[in-house]
Structure formats: structure tokens, C-alpha cells
PDB file of C-alpha atoms in Angstrom:
ATOM      1  CA  UNK Y   9      13.698   2.897   0.011  1.00 94.00           C
ATOM      2  CA  UNK Y  10      15.777   6.092  -0.049  1.00 96.00           C
ATOM      3  CA  UNK Y  11      12.677   8.124   0.813  1.00 97.00           C
ATOM      4  CA  UNK Y  12      11.828   5.673   3.586  1.00 97.00           C
ATOM      5  CA  UNK Y  13      15.301   6.034   5.088  1.00 98.00           C
ATOM      6  CA  UNK Y  14      14.940   9.832   5.016  1.00 98.00           C
ATOM      7  CA  UNK Y  15      11.726   9.728   7.060  1.00 98.00           C
ATOM      8  CA  UNK Y  16      11.768  10.021  10.860  1.00 97.00           C
ATOM      9  CA  UNK Y  17      11.840   6.561  12.433  1.00 97.00           C
ATOM     10  CA  UNK Y  18       8.239   6.794  13.675  1.00 97.00           C
ATOM     11  CA  UNK Y  19       6.949   7.053  10.087  1.00 98.00           C
ATOM     12  CA  UNK Y  20       9.189   4.618   8.200  1.00 98.00           C
ATOM     13  CA  UNK Y  21       6.858   1.616   8.606  1.00 98.00           C
ATOM     14  CA  UNK Y  22       4.142   3.636   6.858  1.00 98.00           C
ATOM     15  CA  UNK Y  23       6.065   3.109   3.617  1.00 98.00           C
ATOM     16  CA  UNK Y  24       6.085  -0.667   4.072  1.00 97.00           C
ATOM     17  CA  UNK Y  25       2.351  -0.758   4.762  1.00 97.00           C
ATOM     18  CA  UNK Y  26       1.361   1.568   1.900  1.00 97.00           C
ATOM     19  CA  UNK Y  27       3.732   0.052  -0.674  1.00 97.00           C
ATOM     20  CA  UNK Y  28       3.290  -3.533   0.524  1.00 97.00           C
ATOM     21  CA  UNK Y  29      -0.512  -3.547   0.868  1.00 97.00           C
ATOM     22  CA  UNK Y  30      -1.608  -0.807  -1.547  1.00 96.00           C
ATOM     23  CA  UNK Y  31      -3.284   1.347   1.100  1.00 97.00           C
ATOM     24  CA  UNK Y  32      -4.346   4.909   0.465  1.00 96.00           C
ATOM     25  CA  UNK Y  33      -2.739   7.510   2.708  1.00 98.00           C
ATOM     26  CA  UNK Y  34      -5.839   7.996   4.860  1.00 97.00           C
ATOM     27  CA  UNK Y  35      -6.264   4.218   5.174  1.00 98.00           C
ATOM     28  CA  UNK Y  36      -2.679   3.835   6.397  1.00 98.00           C
ATOM     29  CA  UNK Y  37      -3.245   6.662   8.883  1.00 98.00           C
ATOM     30  CA  UNK Y  38      -6.417   4.915  10.092  1.00 98.00           C
ATOM     31  CA  UNK Y  39      -4.911   1.429  10.394  1.00 98.00           C
ATOM     32  CA  UNK Y  40      -5.449  -0.045  13.864  1.00 98.00           C
ATOM     33  CA  UNK Y  41      -3.909  -3.014  15.636  1.00 98.00           C
ATOM     34  CA  UNK Y  42      -7.260  -4.792  15.613  1.00 98.00           C
ATOM     35  CA  UNK Y  43      -7.333  -4.553  11.806  1.00 98.00           C
ATOM     36  CA  UNK Y  44      -4.133  -6.542  11.321  1.00 98.00           C
ATOM     37  CA  UNK Y  45      -4.095 -10.341  11.492  1.00 98.00           C
ATOM     38  CA  UNK Y  46      -0.377 -10.943  11.780  1.00 97.00           C
ATOM     39  CA  UNK Y  47      -0.753 -14.729  12.084  1.00 96.00           C
ATOM     40  CA  UNK Y  48      -3.235 -15.058   9.221  1.00 97.00           C
ATOM     41  CA  UNK Y  49      -1.375 -12.613   6.993  1.00 97.00           C
ATOM     42  CA  UNK Y  50      -4.355 -10.319   6.329  1.00 97.00           C
ATOM     43  CA  UNK Y  51      -5.041  -6.598   6.696  1.00 98.00           C
ATOM     44  CA  UNK Y  52      -8.682  -5.554   7.118  1.00 98.00           C
ATOM     45  CA  UNK Y  53      -9.111  -2.100   5.589  1.00 98.00           C
ATOM     46  CA  UNK Y  54     -12.143  -0.729   7.406  1.00 98.00           C
ATOM     47  CA  UNK Y  55     -11.498   2.980   8.013  1.00 98.00           C
ATOM     48  CA  UNK Y  56      -9.547   6.033   7.024  1.00 98.00           C
ATOM     49  CA  UNK Y  57      -8.630   9.257   8.790  1.00 98.00           C
ATOM     50  CA  UNK Y  58     -10.396  11.970   6.825  1.00 97.00           C
ATOM     51  CA  UNK Y  59     -10.130  15.740   7.194  1.00 96.00           C
ATOM     52  CA  UNK Y  60     -13.283  17.823   7.079  1.00 95.00           C
ATOM     53  CA  UNK Y  61     -13.631  21.606   7.227  1.00 86.00           C
ATOM     54  CA  UNK Y  62     -10.949  23.472   9.164  1.00 86.00           C
ATOM     55  CA  UNK Y  63      -8.809  20.292   8.942  1.00 89.00           C
ATOM     56  CA  UNK Y  64     -10.776  18.568  11.671  1.00 95.00           C
ATOM     57  CA  UNK Y  65     -10.287  14.775  11.568  1.00 97.00           C
ATOM     58  CA  UNK Y  66     -12.944  12.085  11.579  1.00 98.00           C
ATOM     59  CA  UNK Y  67     -12.936   8.343  11.054  1.00 98.00           C
ATOM     60  CA  UNK Y  68     -14.688   7.339   7.841  1.00 98.00           C
ATOM     61  CA  UNK Y  69     -15.104   4.226   5.683  1.00 98.00           C
ATOM     62  CA  UNK Y  70     -12.503   3.655   2.953  1.00 97.00           C
ATOM     63  CA  UNK Y  71     -13.067   5.605  -0.258  1.00 92.00           C
ATOM     64  CA  UNK Y  72     -16.311   4.518  -1.886  1.00 87.00           C
ATOM     65  CA  UNK Y  73     -17.480   3.001   1.395  1.00 91.00           C
ATOM     66  CA  UNK Y  74     -15.932  -0.328   0.447  1.00 89.00           C
ATOM     67  CA  UNK Y  75     -14.193  -2.346   3.151  1.00 96.00           C
ATOM     68  CA  UNK Y  76     -11.744  -4.970   1.954  1.00 97.00           C
ATOM     69  CA  UNK Y  77      -9.147  -7.551   2.924  1.00 97.00           C
ATOM     70  CA  UNK Y  78      -5.592  -7.353   1.625  1.00 97.00           C
ATOM     71  CA  UNK Y  79      -2.883 -10.033   1.874  1.00 97.00           C
ATOM     72  CA  UNK Y  80      -0.150  -9.099   4.360  1.00 97.00           C
ATOM     73  CA  UNK Y  81       3.192 -10.498   3.171  1.00 96.00           C
ATOM     74  CA  UNK Y  82       5.496 -11.627   5.969  1.00 96.00           C
ATOM     75  CA  UNK Y  83       8.235  -9.279   4.755  1.00 96.00           C
ATOM     76  CA  UNK Y  84       5.826  -6.344   5.097  1.00 97.00           C
ATOM     77  CA  UNK Y  85       4.463  -7.435   8.489  1.00 97.00           C
ATOM     78  CA  UNK Y  86       7.893  -7.119  10.118  1.00 97.00           C
ATOM     79  CA  UNK Y  87       7.779  -3.319   9.795  1.00 97.00           C
ATOM     80  CA  UNK Y  88       4.530  -2.560  11.681  1.00 97.00           C
ATOM     81  CA  UNK Y  89       5.289  -5.322  14.192  1.00 97.00           C
ATOM     82  CA  UNK Y  90       8.678  -3.750  14.951  1.00 97.00           C
ATOM     83  CA  UNK Y  91       7.101  -0.302  15.034  1.00 98.00           C
ATOM     84  CA  UNK Y  92       4.579  -1.440  17.651  1.00 98.00           C
ATOM     85  CA  UNK Y  93       7.358  -2.803  19.875  1.00 97.00           C
ATOM     86  CA  UNK Y  94       8.985   0.633  19.903  1.00 96.00           C
ATOM     87  CA  UNK Y  95       5.761   2.667  19.963  1.00 96.00           C
ATOM     88  CA  UNK Y  96       2.613   0.999  21.292  1.00 96.00           C
ATOM     89  CA  UNK Y  97      -0.632   1.799  19.493  1.00 97.00           C
ATOM     90  CA  UNK Y  98      -2.559   4.868  20.654  1.00 97.00           C
ATOM     91  CA  UNK Y  99      -6.242   4.673  21.552  1.00 98.00           C
ATOM     92  CA  UNK Y 100      -7.851   7.412  19.459  1.00 98.00           C
ATOM     93  CA  UNK Y 101     -11.510   8.443  19.552  1.00 98.00           C
ATOM     94  CA  UNK Y 102     -12.943  10.437  16.639  1.00 98.00           C
ATOM     95  CA  UNK Y 103     -16.451  11.093  15.338  1.00 98.00           C
ATOM     96  CA  UNK Y 104     -17.647   8.762  12.587  1.00 98.00           C
ATOM     97  CA  UNK Y 105     -18.054  10.326   9.110  1.00 97.00           C
ATOM     98  CA  UNK Y 106     -19.257  13.747  10.287  1.00 96.00           C
ATOM     99  CA  UNK Y 107     -18.129  16.164  12.986  1.00 96.00           C
ATOM    100  CA  UNK Y 108     -21.255  15.397  14.990  1.00 97.00           C
ATOM    101  CA  UNK Y 109     -21.166  11.676  14.225  1.00 97.00           C
ATOM    102  CA  UNK Y 110     -21.041   8.969  16.904  1.00 98.00           C
ATOM    103  CA  UNK Y 111     -17.631   8.534  18.597  1.00 98.00           C
ATOM    104  CA  UNK Y 112     -15.523   5.603  17.428  1.00 98.00           C
ATOM    105  CA  UNK Y 113     -12.339   4.403  19.114  1.00 98.00           C
ATOM    106  CA  UNK Y 114      -9.468   2.580  17.399  1.00 98.00           C
ATOM    107  CA  UNK Y 115      -5.939   1.660  18.482  1.00 98.00           C
ATOM    108  CA  UNK Y 116      -4.039   3.440  15.726  1.00 98.00           C
ATOM    109  CA  UNK Y 117      -0.629   2.103  14.757  1.00 98.00           C
ATOM    110  CA  UNK Y 118       0.616   5.431  13.379  1.00 98.00           C
ATOM    111  CA  UNK Y 119       0.128   8.767  15.109  1.00 97.00           C
ATOM    112  CA  UNK Y 120       1.890  12.120  15.251  1.00 95.00           C
ATOM    113  CA  UNK Y 121       4.527  13.166  17.764  1.00 92.00           C
ATOM    114  CA  UNK Y 122       1.833  14.390  20.164  1.00 93.00           C
ATOM    115  CA  UNK Y 123      -0.076  11.105  19.961  1.00 93.00           C
ATOM    116  CA  UNK Y 124      -2.771  12.619  17.746  1.00 95.00           C
ATOM    117  CA  UNK Y 125      -4.147  11.277  14.433  1.00 97.00           C
ATOM    118  CA  UNK Y 126      -1.960  12.117  11.455  1.00 97.00           C
ATOM    119  CA  UNK Y 127      -3.037  15.178   9.480  1.00 97.00           C
ATOM    120  CA  UNK Y 128      -2.352  14.633   5.776  1.00 96.00           C
ATOM    121  CA  UNK Y 129      -1.652  18.330   5.103  1.00 96.00           C
ATOM    122  CA  UNK Y 130       0.891  18.665   7.890  1.00 96.00           C
ATOM    123  CA  UNK Y 131       2.378  15.252   7.180  1.00 97.00           C
ATOM    124  CA  UNK Y 132       2.863  15.963   3.486  1.00 97.00           C
ATOM    125  CA  UNK Y 133       4.360  19.398   4.116  1.00 97.00           C
ATOM    126  CA  UNK Y 134       6.506  18.686   7.168  1.00 97.00           C
ATOM    127  CA  UNK Y 135       7.438  15.016   6.747  1.00 98.00           C
ATOM    128  CA  UNK Y 136       6.897  13.565   3.273  1.00 98.00           C
ATOM    129  CA  UNK Y 137       8.206  16.355   1.046  1.00 98.00           C
ATOM    130  CA  UNK Y 138      11.367  16.906   3.144  1.00 98.00           C
ATOM    131  CA  UNK Y 139      12.058  13.161   2.815  1.00 98.00           C
ATOM    132  CA  UNK Y 140      11.624  13.396  -0.964  1.00 98.00           C
ATOM    133  CA  UNK Y 141      14.077  16.293  -1.126  1.00 98.00           C
ATOM    134  CA  UNK Y 142      16.585  14.446   1.057  1.00 97.00           C
ATOM    135  CA  UNK Y 143      16.368  11.440  -1.283  1.00 97.00           C
ATOM    136  CA  UNK Y 144      16.760  13.595  -4.396  1.00 97.00           C
ATOM    137  CA  UNK Y 145      13.210  12.898  -5.599  1.00 97.00           C
ATOM    138  CA  UNK Y 146      11.031  15.567  -7.198  1.00 97.00           C
ATOM    139  CA  UNK Y 147       8.424  16.892  -4.748  1.00 96.00           C
ATOM    140  CA  UNK Y 148       5.666  17.206  -7.342  1.00 94.00           C
ATOM    141  CA  UNK Y 149       2.214  15.763  -6.886  1.00 91.00           C
ATOM    142  CA  UNK Y 150       3.106  12.558  -8.755  1.00 93.00           C
ATOM    143  CA  UNK Y 151       5.466  11.610  -5.918  1.00 96.00           C
ATOM    144  CA  UNK Y 152       3.024  11.963  -3.059  1.00 96.00           C
ATOM    145  CA  UNK Y 153       2.341   8.985  -0.807  1.00 97.00           C
ATOM    146  CA  UNK Y 154      -0.143   7.789  -3.436  1.00 95.00           C
ATOM    147  CA  UNK Y 155       2.867   6.788  -5.542  1.00 95.00           C
ATOM    148  CA  UNK Y 156       3.400   3.905  -3.103  1.00 96.00           C
ATOM    149  CA  UNK Y 157      -0.003   2.557  -4.124  1.00 94.00           C
ATOM    150  CA  UNK Y 158       1.043   2.675  -7.773  1.00 93.00           C
ATOM    151  CA  UNK Y 159       4.244   0.869  -6.819  1.00 93.00           C
ATOM    152  CA  UNK Y 160       2.152  -1.887  -5.245  1.00 95.00           C
ATOM    153  CA  UNK Y 161       0.079  -2.239  -8.407  1.00 92.00           C
ATOM    154  CA  UNK Y 162       3.159  -2.413 -10.624  1.00 90.00           C
ATOM    155  CA  UNK Y 163       4.737  -5.144  -8.480  1.00 91.00           C
ATOM    156  CA  UNK Y 164       1.606  -7.316  -8.588  1.00 92.00           C
ATOM    157  CA  UNK Y 165       1.084  -6.903 -12.323  1.00 89.00           C
ATOM    158  CA  UNK Y 166       4.727  -7.650 -13.066  1.00 85.00           C
ATOM    159  CA  UNK Y 167       4.346 -10.863 -11.060  1.00 87.00           C
ATOM    160  CA  UNK Y 168       1.337 -11.890 -13.179  1.00 86.00           C
ATOM    161  CA  UNK Y 169      -1.479 -11.089 -10.731  1.00 90.00           C
ATOM    162  CA  UNK Y 170      -4.884 -10.653 -12.368  1.00 91.00           C
ATOM    163  CA  UNK Y 171      -6.595  -7.317 -12.841  1.00 91.00           C
ATOM    164  CA  UNK Y 172      -9.619  -8.654 -10.925  1.00 93.00           C
ATOM    165  CA  UNK Y 173      -7.534  -9.525  -7.864  1.00 93.00           C
ATOM    166  CA  UNK Y 174      -5.608  -6.260  -8.028  1.00 93.00           C
ATOM    167  CA  UNK Y 175      -8.876  -4.338  -8.258  1.00 94.00           C
ATOM    168  CA  UNK Y 176     -10.145  -6.039  -5.099  1.00 95.00           C
ATOM    169  CA  UNK Y 177      -6.924  -5.369  -3.191  1.00 96.00           C
ATOM    170  CA  UNK Y 178      -6.924  -1.699  -4.200  1.00 95.00           C
ATOM    171  CA  UNK Y 179     -10.597  -1.274  -3.309  1.00 93.00           C
ATOM    172  CA  UNK Y 180     -11.751  -0.260  -6.789  1.00 92.00           C
ATOM    173  CA  UNK Y 181     -15.440  -0.769  -7.583  1.00 86.00           C
ATOM    174  CA  UNK Y 182     -14.748  -1.480 -11.264  1.00 88.00           C
ATOM    175  CA  UNK Y 183     -11.937  -3.751 -12.518  1.00 86.00           C
ATOM    176  CA  UNK Y 184     -12.231  -1.838 -15.794  1.00 85.00           C
ATOM    177  CA  UNK Y 185     -10.997   1.280 -14.002  1.00 82.00           C
ATOM    178  CA  UNK Y 186      -8.029  -0.695 -12.685  1.00 86.00           C
ATOM    179  CA  UNK Y 187      -7.287  -1.968 -16.188  1.00 81.00           C
ATOM    180  CA  UNK Y 188      -7.468   1.526 -17.717  1.00 83.00           C
ATOM    181  CA  UNK Y 189      -5.247   2.948 -14.986  1.00 83.00           C
ATOM    182  CA  UNK Y 190      -2.538   0.298 -15.005  1.00 84.00           C
ATOM    183  CA  UNK Y 191      -2.656  -1.296 -18.452  1.00 73.00           C
ATOM    184  CA  UNK Y 192       0.675   0.366 -19.345  1.00 69.00           C
ATOM    185  CA  UNK Y 193       2.327  -1.611 -16.543  1.00 70.00           C
ATOM    186  CA  UNK Y 194       1.140  -5.014 -17.710  1.00 68.00           C
ATOM    187  CA  UNK Y 195       3.704  -7.286 -19.366  1.00 65.00           C
ATOM    188  CA  UNK Y 196       3.109  -7.698 -23.094  1.00 65.00           C
ATOM    189  CA  UNK Y 197       1.758 -10.941 -24.496  1.00 58.00           C
ATOM    190  CA  UNK Y 198       5.139 -11.662 -26.091  1.00 72.00           C
ATOM    191  CA  UNK Y 199       6.911 -11.174 -22.786  1.00 71.00           C
ATOM    192  CA  UNK Y 200       4.515 -13.530 -21.008  1.00 68.00           C
ATOM    193  CA  UNK Y 201       4.888 -16.146 -23.752  1.00 75.00           C
ATOM    194  CA  UNK Y 202       8.678 -16.117 -23.621  1.00 79.00           C
ATOM    195  CA  UNK Y 203       8.656 -16.286 -19.831  1.00 78.00           C
ATOM    196  CA  UNK Y 204       6.189 -19.221 -19.838  1.00 76.00           C
ATOM    197  CA  UNK Y 205       8.253 -21.261 -22.291  1.00 84.00           C
ATOM    198  CA  UNK Y 206      11.523 -20.364 -20.565  1.00 88.00           C
ATOM    199  CA  UNK Y 207      10.146 -21.643 -17.263  1.00 85.00           C
ATOM    200  CA  UNK Y 208       9.427 -25.044 -18.781  1.00 85.00           C
ATOM    201  CA  UNK Y 209      12.612 -25.434 -20.795  1.00 87.00           C
ATOM    202  CA  UNK Y 210      14.676 -23.959 -17.994  1.00 81.00           C
ATOM    203  CA  UNK Y 211      13.758 -26.951 -15.846  1.00 69.00           C
ATOM    204  CA  UNK Y 212      15.506 -29.335 -18.245  1.00 62.00           C
ATOM    205  CA  UNK Y 213      19.213 -29.966 -17.926  1.00 57.00           C
ATOM    206  CA  UNK Y 214      21.045 -29.007 -21.131  1.00 56.00           C
ATOM    207  CA  UNK Y 215      22.554 -31.982 -22.951  1.00 56.00           C
ATOM    208  CA  UNK Y 216      26.160 -32.104 -24.058  1.00 54.00           C
ATOM    209  CA  UNK Y 217      25.091 -32.665 -27.670  1.00 55.00           C
ATOM    210  CA  UNK Y 218      23.478 -29.877 -29.688  1.00 51.00           C
ATOM    211  CA  UNK Y 219      20.438 -30.429 -31.944  1.00 51.00           C
ATOM    212  CA  UNK Y 220      22.583 -31.366 -34.988  1.00 54.00           C
ATOM    213  CA  UNK Y 221      24.574 -33.949 -33.050  1.00 48.00           C
ATOM    214  CA  UNK Y 222      21.397 -35.507 -31.715  1.00 47.00           C
ATOM    215  CA  UNK Y 223      19.988 -35.866 -35.235  1.00 51.00           C
ATOM    216  CA  UNK Y 224      23.225 -37.460 -36.496  1.00 50.00           C
ATOM    217  CA  UNK Y 225      23.154 -39.948 -33.646  1.00 49.00           C
ATOM    218  CA  UNK Y 226      19.589 -40.855 -34.534  1.00 49.00           C
TER     219      UNK Y 226
END
């Protein structure tokens, strides 16, 4: 949240979308109004902004060519909805997959100051890393925007979400890859057991008599 606050206002909602839906950086840059079902609470991840030679942008499918649907929590939806009220989406036309590919138009939610698609190299250098420094966070590779995707995974696993579901939301082809990547974040069996029992016993009102008193009364 400190990094988010250090970002220019036009980019702050990017943090909510990436950390709240597990989007890759290029997928967040390529997110269009028509991809977001605010009423149904779903984000359709169908494209990314990808840089080819000489940093020329194109629209492309998500990594691995796998489109997916991701739940959009209400608390996350407020950020892009508010962003769109202040800055309407920009109609952007880019070639599809290759520089000579067919033109595709999308109403992008996030664009640069000149109304152009976001360039990951410029964004990371001129926007993201300065925000990290302002927040007192190391600017190494581990703290790139991809860290927001790891944050998303850690939140879901801590809440007990399954590896299979997490794999689908992240757009991984193999749940085994998801397991290998995030197994260190999963609660231990002992932790889950204690939490499960505590939930049941926590619903009961404690009695005034302890166990010994109850046995004596019997």
C-alpha cells in the first residue's frame, strides 16, 4: 500500500487490479473496459500488451495463449471503477501478435500520460522503481510488479483456496507448477487442523464450570 500511495494517481488502481486479481503486468496494461464485468464480479483476461523488437507494442494473448476468468472482489472493483470516472478508457488499436498482424482495438483502462499503451520498460524505470524507492522498498527484480501476483497467491493460499483454483486464476497450464512455486506459502497441516477445531469450539459459549467441576457435578 505504501508503494501504491507513492505512484502517480493515474497508476494507483493498477496495484489493486494486479494484487487483487493476480494479473501479469502486460495483462493489467492490456485490460479493457469490455473485459470487466463489474456487476457479475468477473475479469476476463483475454490480452496483454507485449513489446516486440525496438519496443514496439502489440496486443497478444495472455502468456501461454490461455484466456481465463478471474473473480473480481467488490473491494478491488472500486479502484478501476473510480479510475474510469476520473480518466475514461482510451480506444487503442494495435496489431495482433506480430507487427504486421491484423489491427485490434480495445478500450484500455490504463494508458500513459500521452494516451498511449503502457511500455513496461519505461513504466518500470520511470514509475515503478521511483515508487519503490519512495516507499523504502528495495528496487531489485524481486520487487517488480510481478510481486503483486505473488501477493495474490499468498492471500488465496492463506485463506485455504485450493491449488487447482489458484492455478486457474493465475493462468498456469499445470497445477503442479503452481504447487512447486507456492508450496512454501501453504499453511501447514497442523495449522489447518488447529484452525478447523478452533472454528467449531469457538462457536460454543464457554461454561462457568471447568471440566473438573462438570465431572464432580455428574
